[in-house]
Structure formats: C-alpha cells, structure tokens
N, C-alpha and C. Protein backbone atom coordinates (compact mmCIF):
# COMPACT_ATOMS: atom_id res chain seq x y z
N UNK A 1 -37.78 5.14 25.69
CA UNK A 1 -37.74 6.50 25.21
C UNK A 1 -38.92 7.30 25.76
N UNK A 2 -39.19 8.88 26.09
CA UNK A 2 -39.43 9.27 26.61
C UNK A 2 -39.53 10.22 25.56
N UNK A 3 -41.11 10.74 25.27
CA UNK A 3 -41.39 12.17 24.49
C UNK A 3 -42.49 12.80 25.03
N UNK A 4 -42.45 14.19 24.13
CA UNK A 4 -43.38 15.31 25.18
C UNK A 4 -44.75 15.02 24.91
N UNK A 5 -44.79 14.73 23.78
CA UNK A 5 -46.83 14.71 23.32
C UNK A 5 -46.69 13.06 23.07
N UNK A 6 -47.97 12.49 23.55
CA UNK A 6 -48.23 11.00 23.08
C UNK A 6 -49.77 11.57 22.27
N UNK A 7 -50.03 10.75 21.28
CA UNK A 7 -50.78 10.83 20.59
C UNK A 7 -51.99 9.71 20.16
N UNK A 8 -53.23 9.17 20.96
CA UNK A 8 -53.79 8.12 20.44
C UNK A 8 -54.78 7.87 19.56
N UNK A 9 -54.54 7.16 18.12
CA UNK A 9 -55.65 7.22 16.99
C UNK A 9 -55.93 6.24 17.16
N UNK A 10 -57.64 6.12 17.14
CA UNK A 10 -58.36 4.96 17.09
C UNK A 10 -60.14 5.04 16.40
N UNK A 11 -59.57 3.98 15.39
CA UNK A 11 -61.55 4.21 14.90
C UNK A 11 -62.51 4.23 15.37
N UNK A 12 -63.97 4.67 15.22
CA UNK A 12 -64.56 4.38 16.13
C UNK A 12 -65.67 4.18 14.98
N UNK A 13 -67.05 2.87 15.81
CA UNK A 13 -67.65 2.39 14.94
C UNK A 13 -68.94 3.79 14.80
N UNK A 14 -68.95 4.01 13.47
CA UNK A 14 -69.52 4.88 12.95
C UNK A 14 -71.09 4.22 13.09
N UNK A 15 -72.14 4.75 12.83
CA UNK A 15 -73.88 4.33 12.28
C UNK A 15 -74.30 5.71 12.06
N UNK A 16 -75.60 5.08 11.22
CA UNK A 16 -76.11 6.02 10.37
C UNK A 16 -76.75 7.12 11.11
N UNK A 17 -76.77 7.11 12.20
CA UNK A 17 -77.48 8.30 12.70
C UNK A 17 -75.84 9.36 13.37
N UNK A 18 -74.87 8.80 13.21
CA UNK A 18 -73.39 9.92 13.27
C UNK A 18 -72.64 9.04 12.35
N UNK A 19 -72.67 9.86 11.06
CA UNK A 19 -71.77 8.64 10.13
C UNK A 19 -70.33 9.85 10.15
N UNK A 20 -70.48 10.96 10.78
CA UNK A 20 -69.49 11.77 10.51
C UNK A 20 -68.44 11.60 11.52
N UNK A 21 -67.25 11.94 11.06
CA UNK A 21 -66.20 11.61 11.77
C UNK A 21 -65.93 9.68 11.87
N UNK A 22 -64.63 9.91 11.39
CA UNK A 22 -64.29 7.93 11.69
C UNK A 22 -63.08 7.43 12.38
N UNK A 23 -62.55 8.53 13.21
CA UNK A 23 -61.60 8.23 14.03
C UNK A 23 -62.08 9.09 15.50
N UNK A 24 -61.27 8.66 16.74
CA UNK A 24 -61.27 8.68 18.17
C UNK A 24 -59.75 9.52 18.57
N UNK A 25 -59.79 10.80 19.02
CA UNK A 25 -58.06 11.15 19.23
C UNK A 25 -57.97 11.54 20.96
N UNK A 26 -56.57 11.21 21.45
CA UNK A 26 -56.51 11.66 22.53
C UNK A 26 -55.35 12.17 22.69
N UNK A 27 -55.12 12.84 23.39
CA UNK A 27 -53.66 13.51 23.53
C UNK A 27 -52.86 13.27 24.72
N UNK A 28 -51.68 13.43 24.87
CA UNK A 28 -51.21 14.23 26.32
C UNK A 28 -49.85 14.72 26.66
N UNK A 29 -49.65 15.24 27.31
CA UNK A 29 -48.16 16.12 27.27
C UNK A 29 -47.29 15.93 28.00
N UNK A 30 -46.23 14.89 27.85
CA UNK A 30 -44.94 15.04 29.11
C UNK A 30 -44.33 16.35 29.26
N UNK A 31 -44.58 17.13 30.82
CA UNK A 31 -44.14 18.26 30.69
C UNK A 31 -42.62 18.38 30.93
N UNK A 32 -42.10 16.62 31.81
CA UNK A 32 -40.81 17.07 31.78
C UNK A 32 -40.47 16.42 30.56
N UNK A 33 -40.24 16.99 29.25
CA UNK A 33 -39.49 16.80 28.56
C UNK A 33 -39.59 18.24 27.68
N UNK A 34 -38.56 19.01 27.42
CA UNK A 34 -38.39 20.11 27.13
C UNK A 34 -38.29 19.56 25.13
N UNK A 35 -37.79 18.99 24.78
CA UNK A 35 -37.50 18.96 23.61
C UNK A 35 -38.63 18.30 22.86
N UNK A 36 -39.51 18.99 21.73
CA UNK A 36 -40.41 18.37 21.25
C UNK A 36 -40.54 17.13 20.21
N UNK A 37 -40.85 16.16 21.34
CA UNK A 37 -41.05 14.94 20.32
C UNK A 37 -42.10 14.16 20.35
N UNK A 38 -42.98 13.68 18.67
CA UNK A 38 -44.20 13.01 19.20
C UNK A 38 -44.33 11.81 19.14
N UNK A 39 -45.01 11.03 19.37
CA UNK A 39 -45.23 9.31 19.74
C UNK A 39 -46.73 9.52 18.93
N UNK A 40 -46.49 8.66 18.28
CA UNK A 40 -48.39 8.07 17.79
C UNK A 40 -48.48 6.88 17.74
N UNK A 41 -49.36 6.74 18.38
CA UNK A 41 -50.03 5.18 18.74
C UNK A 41 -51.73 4.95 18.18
N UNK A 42 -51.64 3.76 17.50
CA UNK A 42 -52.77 3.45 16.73
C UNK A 42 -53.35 2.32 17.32
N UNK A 43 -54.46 1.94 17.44
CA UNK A 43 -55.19 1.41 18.32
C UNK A 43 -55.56 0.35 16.91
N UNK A 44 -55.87 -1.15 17.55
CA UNK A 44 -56.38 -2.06 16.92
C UNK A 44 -57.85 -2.36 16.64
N UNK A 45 -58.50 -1.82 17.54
CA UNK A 45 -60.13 -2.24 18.31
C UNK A 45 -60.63 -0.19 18.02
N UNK A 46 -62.14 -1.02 18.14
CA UNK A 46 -62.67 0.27 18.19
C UNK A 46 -62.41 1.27 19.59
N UNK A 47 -62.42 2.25 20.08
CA UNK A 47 -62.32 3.20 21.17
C UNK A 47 -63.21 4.07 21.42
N UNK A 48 -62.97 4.65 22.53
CA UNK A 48 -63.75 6.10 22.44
C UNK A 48 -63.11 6.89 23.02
N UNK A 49 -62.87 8.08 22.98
CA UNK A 49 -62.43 9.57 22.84
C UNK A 49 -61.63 9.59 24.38
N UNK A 50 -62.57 9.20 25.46
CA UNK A 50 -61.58 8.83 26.93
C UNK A 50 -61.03 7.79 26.77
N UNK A 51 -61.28 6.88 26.69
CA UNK A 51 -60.13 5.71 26.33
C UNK A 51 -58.68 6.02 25.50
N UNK A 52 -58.67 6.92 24.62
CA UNK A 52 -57.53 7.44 23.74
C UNK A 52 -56.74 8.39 25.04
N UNK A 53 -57.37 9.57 25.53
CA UNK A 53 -56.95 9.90 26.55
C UNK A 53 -56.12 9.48 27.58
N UNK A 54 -56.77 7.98 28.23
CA UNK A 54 -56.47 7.63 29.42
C UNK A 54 -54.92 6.72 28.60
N UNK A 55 -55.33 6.32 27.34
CA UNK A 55 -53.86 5.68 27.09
C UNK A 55 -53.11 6.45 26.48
N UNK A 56 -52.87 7.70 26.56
CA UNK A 56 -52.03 8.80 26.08
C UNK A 56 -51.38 8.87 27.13
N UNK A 57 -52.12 9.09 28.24
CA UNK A 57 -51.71 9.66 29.54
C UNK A 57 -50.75 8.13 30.41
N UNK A 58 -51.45 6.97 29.92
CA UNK A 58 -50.66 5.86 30.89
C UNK A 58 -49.25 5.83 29.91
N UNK A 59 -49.33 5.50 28.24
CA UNK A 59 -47.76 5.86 27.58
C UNK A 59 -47.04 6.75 28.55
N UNK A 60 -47.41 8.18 29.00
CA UNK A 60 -46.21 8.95 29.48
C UNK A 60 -45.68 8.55 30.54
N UNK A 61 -46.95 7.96 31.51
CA UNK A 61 -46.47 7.92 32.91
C UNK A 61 -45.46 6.72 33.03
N UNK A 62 -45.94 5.59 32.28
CA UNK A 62 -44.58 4.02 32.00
C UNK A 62 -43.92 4.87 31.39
N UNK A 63 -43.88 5.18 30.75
CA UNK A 63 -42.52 5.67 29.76
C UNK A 63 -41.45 6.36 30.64
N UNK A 64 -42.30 7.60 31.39
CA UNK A 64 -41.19 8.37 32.94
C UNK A 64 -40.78 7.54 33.53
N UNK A 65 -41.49 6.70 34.14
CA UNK A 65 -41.15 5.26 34.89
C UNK A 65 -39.74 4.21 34.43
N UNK A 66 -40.30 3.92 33.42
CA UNK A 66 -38.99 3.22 32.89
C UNK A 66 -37.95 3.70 32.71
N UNK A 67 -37.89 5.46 32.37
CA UNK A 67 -36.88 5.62 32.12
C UNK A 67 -35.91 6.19 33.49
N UNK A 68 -36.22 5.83 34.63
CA UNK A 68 -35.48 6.09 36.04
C UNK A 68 -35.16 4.73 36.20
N UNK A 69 -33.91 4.34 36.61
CA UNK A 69 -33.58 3.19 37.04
C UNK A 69 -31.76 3.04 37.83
N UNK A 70 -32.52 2.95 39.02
CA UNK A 70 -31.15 2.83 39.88
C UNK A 70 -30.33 1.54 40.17
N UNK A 71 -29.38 1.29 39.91
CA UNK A 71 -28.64 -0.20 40.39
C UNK A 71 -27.45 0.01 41.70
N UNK A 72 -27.88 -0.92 42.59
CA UNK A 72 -27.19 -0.72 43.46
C UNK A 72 -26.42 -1.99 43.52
N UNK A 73 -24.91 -2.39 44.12
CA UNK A 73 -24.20 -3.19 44.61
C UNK A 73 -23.76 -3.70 45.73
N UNK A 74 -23.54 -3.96 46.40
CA UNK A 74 -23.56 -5.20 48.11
C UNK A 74 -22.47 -5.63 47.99
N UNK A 75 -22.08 -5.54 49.01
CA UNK A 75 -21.18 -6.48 49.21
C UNK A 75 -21.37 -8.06 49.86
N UNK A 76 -22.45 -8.25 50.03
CA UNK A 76 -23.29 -9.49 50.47
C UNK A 76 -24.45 -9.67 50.18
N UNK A 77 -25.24 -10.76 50.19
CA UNK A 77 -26.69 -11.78 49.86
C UNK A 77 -27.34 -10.94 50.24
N UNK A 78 -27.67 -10.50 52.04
CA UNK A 78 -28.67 -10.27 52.29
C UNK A 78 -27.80 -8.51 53.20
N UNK A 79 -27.99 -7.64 52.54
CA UNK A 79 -27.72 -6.25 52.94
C UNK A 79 -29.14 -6.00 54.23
N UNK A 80 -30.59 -6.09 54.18
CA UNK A 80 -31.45 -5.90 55.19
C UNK A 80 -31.26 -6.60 55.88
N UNK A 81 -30.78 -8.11 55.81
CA UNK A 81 -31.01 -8.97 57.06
C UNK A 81 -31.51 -10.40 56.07
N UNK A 82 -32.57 -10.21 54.96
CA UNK A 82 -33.44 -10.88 54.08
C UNK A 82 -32.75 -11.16 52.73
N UNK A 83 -33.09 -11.81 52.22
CA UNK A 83 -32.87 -12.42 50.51
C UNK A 83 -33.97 -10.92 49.91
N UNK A 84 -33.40 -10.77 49.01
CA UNK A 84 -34.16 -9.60 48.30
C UNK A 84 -34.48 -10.63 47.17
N UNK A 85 -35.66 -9.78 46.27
CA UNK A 85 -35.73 -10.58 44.61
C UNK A 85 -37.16 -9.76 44.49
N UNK A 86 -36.88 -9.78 42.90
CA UNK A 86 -38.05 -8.97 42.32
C UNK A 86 -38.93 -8.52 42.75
N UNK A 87 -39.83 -7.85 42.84
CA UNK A 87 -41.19 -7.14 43.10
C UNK A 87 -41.45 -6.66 44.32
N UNK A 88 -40.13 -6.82 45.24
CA UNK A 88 -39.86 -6.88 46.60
C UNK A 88 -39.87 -4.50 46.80
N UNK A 89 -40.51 -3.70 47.50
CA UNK A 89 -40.19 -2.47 47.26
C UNK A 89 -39.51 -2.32 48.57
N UNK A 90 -38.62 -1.65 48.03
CA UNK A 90 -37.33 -1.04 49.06
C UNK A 90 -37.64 0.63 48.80
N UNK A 91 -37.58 1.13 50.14
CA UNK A 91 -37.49 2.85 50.57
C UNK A 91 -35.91 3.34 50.24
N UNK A 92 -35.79 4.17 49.37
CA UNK A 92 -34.14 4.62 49.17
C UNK A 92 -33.89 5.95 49.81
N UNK A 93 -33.27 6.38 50.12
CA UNK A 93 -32.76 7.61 50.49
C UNK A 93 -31.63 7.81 50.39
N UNK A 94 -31.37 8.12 48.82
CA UNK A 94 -29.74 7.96 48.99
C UNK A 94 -29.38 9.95 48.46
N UNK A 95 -28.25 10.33 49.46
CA UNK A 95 -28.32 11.58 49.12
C UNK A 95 -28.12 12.44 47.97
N UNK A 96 -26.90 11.39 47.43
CA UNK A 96 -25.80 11.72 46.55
C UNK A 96 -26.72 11.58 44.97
N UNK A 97 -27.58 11.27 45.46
CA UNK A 97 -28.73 10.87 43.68
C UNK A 97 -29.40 11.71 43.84
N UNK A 98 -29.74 12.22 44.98
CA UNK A 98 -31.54 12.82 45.67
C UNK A 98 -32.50 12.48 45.52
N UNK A 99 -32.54 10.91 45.75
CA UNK A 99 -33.66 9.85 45.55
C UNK A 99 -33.76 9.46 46.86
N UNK A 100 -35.31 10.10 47.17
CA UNK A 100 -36.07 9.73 48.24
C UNK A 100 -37.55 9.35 48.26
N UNK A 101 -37.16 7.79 47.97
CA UNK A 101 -38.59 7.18 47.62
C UNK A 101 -38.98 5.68 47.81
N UNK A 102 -39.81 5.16 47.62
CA UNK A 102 -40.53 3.87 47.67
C UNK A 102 -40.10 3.21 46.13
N UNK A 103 -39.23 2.43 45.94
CA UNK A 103 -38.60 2.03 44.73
C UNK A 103 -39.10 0.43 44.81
N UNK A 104 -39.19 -0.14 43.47
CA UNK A 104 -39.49 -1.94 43.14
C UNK A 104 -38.24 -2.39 42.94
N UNK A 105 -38.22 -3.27 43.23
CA UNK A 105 -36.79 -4.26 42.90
C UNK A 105 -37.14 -4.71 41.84
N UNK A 106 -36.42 -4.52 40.79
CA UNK A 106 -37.08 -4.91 39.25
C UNK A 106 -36.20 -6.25 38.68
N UNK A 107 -34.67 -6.31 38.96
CA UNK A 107 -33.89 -7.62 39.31
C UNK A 107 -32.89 -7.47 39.98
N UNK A 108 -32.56 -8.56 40.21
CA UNK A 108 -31.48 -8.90 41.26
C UNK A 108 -30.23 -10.04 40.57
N UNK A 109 -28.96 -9.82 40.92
CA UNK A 109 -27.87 -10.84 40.35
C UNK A 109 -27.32 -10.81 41.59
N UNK A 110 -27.03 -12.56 41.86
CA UNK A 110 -26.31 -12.79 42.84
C UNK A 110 -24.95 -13.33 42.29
N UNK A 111 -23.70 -13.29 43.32
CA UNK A 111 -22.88 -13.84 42.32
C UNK A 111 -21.82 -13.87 43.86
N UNK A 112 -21.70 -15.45 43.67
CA UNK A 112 -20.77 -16.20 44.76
C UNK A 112 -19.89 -16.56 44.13
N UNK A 113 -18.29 -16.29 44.84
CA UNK A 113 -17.13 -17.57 44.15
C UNK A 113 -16.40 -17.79 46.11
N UNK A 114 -15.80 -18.42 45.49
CA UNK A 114 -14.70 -18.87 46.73
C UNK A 114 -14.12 -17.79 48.07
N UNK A 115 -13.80 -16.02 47.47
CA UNK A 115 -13.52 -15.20 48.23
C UNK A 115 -14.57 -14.50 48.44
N UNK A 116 -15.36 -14.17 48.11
CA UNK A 116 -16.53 -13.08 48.22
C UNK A 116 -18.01 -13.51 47.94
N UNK A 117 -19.06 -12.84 48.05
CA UNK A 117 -20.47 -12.70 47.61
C UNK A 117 -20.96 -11.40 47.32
N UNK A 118 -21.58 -11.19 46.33
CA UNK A 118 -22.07 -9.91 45.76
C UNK A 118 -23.14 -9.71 45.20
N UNK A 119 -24.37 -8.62 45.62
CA UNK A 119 -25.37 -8.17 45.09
C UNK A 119 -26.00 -7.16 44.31
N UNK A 120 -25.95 -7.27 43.05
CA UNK A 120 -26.70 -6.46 42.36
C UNK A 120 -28.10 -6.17 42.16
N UNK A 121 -28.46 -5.14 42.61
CA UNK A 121 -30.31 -4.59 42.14
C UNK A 121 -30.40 -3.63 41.81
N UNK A 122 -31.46 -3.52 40.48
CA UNK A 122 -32.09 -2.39 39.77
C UNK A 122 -33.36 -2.20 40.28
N UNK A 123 -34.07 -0.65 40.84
CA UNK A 123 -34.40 -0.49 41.22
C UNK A 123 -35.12 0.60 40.30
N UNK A 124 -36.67 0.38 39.99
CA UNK A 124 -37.50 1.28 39.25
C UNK A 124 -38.45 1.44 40.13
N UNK A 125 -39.05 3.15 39.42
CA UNK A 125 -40.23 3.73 40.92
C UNK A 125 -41.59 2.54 39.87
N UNK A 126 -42.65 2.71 41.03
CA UNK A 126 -44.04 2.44 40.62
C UNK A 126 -44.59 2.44 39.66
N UNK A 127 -44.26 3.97 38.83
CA UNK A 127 -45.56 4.24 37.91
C UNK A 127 -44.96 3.44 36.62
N UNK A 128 -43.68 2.61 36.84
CA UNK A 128 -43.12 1.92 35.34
C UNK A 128 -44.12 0.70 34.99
N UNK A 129 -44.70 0.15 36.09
CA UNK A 129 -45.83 -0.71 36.32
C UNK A 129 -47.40 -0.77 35.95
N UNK A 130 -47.37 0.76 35.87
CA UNK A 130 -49.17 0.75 36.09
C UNK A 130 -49.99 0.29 35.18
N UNK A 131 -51.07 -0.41 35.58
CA UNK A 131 -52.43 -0.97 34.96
C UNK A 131 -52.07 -0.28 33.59
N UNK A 132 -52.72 -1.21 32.04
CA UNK A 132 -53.29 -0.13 31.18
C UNK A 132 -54.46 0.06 31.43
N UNK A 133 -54.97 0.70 30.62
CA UNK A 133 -56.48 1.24 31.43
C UNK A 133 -57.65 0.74 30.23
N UNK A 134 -58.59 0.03 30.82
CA UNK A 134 -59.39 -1.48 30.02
C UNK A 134 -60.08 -0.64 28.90
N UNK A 135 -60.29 -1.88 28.04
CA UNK A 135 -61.22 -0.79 27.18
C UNK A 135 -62.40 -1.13 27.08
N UNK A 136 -62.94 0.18 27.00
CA UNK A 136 -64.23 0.45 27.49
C UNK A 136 -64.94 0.96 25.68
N UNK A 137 -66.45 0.14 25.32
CA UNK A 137 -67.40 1.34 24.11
C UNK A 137 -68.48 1.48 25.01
N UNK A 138 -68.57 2.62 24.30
CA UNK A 138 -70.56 3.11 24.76
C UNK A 138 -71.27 2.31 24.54
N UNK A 139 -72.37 2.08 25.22
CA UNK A 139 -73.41 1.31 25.42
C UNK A 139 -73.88 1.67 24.11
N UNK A 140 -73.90 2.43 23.54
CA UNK A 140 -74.54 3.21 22.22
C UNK A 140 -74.33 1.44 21.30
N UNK A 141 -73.36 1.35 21.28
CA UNK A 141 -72.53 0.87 20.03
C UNK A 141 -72.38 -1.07 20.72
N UNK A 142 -72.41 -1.65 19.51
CA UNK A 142 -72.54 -3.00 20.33
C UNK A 142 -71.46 -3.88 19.21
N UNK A 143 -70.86 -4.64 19.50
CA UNK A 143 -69.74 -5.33 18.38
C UNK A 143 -70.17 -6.99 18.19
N UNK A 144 -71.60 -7.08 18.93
CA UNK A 144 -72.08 -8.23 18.46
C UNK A 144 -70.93 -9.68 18.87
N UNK A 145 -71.58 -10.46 18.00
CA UNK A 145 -70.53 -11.57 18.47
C UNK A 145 -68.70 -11.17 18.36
N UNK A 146 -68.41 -10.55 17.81
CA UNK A 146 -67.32 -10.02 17.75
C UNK A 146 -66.52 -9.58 18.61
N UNK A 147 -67.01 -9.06 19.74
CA UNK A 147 -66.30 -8.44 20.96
C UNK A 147 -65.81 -9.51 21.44
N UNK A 148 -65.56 -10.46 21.62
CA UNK A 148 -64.55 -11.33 21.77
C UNK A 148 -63.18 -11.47 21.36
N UNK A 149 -63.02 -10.50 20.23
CA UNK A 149 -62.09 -10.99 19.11
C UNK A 149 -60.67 -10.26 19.91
C-alpha cells in the first residue's frame, strides 16, 4: 500500500539538562498520491529527529517501489540467450506500458511439459530494495551497556 504522508514517532532519551519534549517526529510526503492517506510508524529504540526523517522518506520510496510490478511471459527458458533468475536487472522498453527502465528480476517460474517450455518474470524497479537507513544517537546521549539490545 502506498500513502501520501508517512509519519515517524520515536522516543528520545530525555536528561536533565533537556527533560522537555519525549518524543522524535519526522515526516514525509508521497507526492504521487493524490488521495490523503496517513501511515504512522513507531519506532522501538531511541532516535533522533533525522533518523525519523530519513525513515519517513525510505517507507515512501519501498512502498512506490513495490507497488510497480511488471510480469512478463516467454515462450522459452532462455529469451536473451541466458537462464534468467532473481536479482538478475533487465533494461525494458516496452512501449505499450511506457516503461523505459533498468528493472530487477524479482522471480522467475519455469514450467516444462512434453509440448512446450515457458517463462514467467516479475519485474520490480530498484528503489523497492533500498538500504534502511542505520540508526544513528548523538554522541550527546550514550545507552550504556544496552546498545546492544
């Protein structure tokens, strides 16, 4: 699913010299999605204020990602010349979609009987993939033996 605002809440460890404020927010806006809908996501671990950000912003971009997905059919194993299979990226240019791009092979079904051979692949762009983005506290703030957890 795919919405316009992602929303990330996350605590952040308070001390006595800023005891104010006890949460971390970040925002961000899918612009292609015209109809307003929000996503909130709550964080387990402490954060900070870019970290909420940067995972507001990676929700939209997987989320666009996933939600494009082309399947194509063959009439044989190897349509390039090669065995295709997962993670393999194929260039599409197909007119009739107006998809002109660098696509992942996300899976593949082969399927042999006695008269024929046939290939199926789904095909998602890049950004359905990307890194989440690590988490990072201020040097300020230390979680002691705990940061392991």
């Amino acid at each position: 699913d795919r919405f316009s605002h992602y929303r990330v809440f996350g605590q952040r460890i308070a001390t006595d010299v800023d005891p104010a404020g006890f949460f971390n927010r970040g925002e961000f806006q899918d612009t292609g999605i015209s109809r307003i809908r929000f996503h909130n996501i709550k964080t387990e671990t402490a954060v900070d204020t870019a970290w909420c950000k940067d995972r507001a912003e990676y929700e939209a971009i997987v989320r666009a990602g996933k939600a494009i997905s082309l399947e194509y059919e063959f009439p044989t194993l190897r349509p390039s010349g090669y065995l295709l299979s997962p993670g393999t990226f194929l260039t599409v240019k197909d007119t009739l979609l107006g998809a002109d791009a660098s696509l992942i092979v996300v899976s593949t079904v082969w399927q042999v009987n006695e008269s024929s051979e046939r290939l199926t692949i789904t095909l998602q762009p890049s950004a359905a993939f990307v890194q989440e983005p690590p988490r990072k506290l201020s040097k300020k703030y230390s979680l002691g033996p705990w940061k392991y957890l």
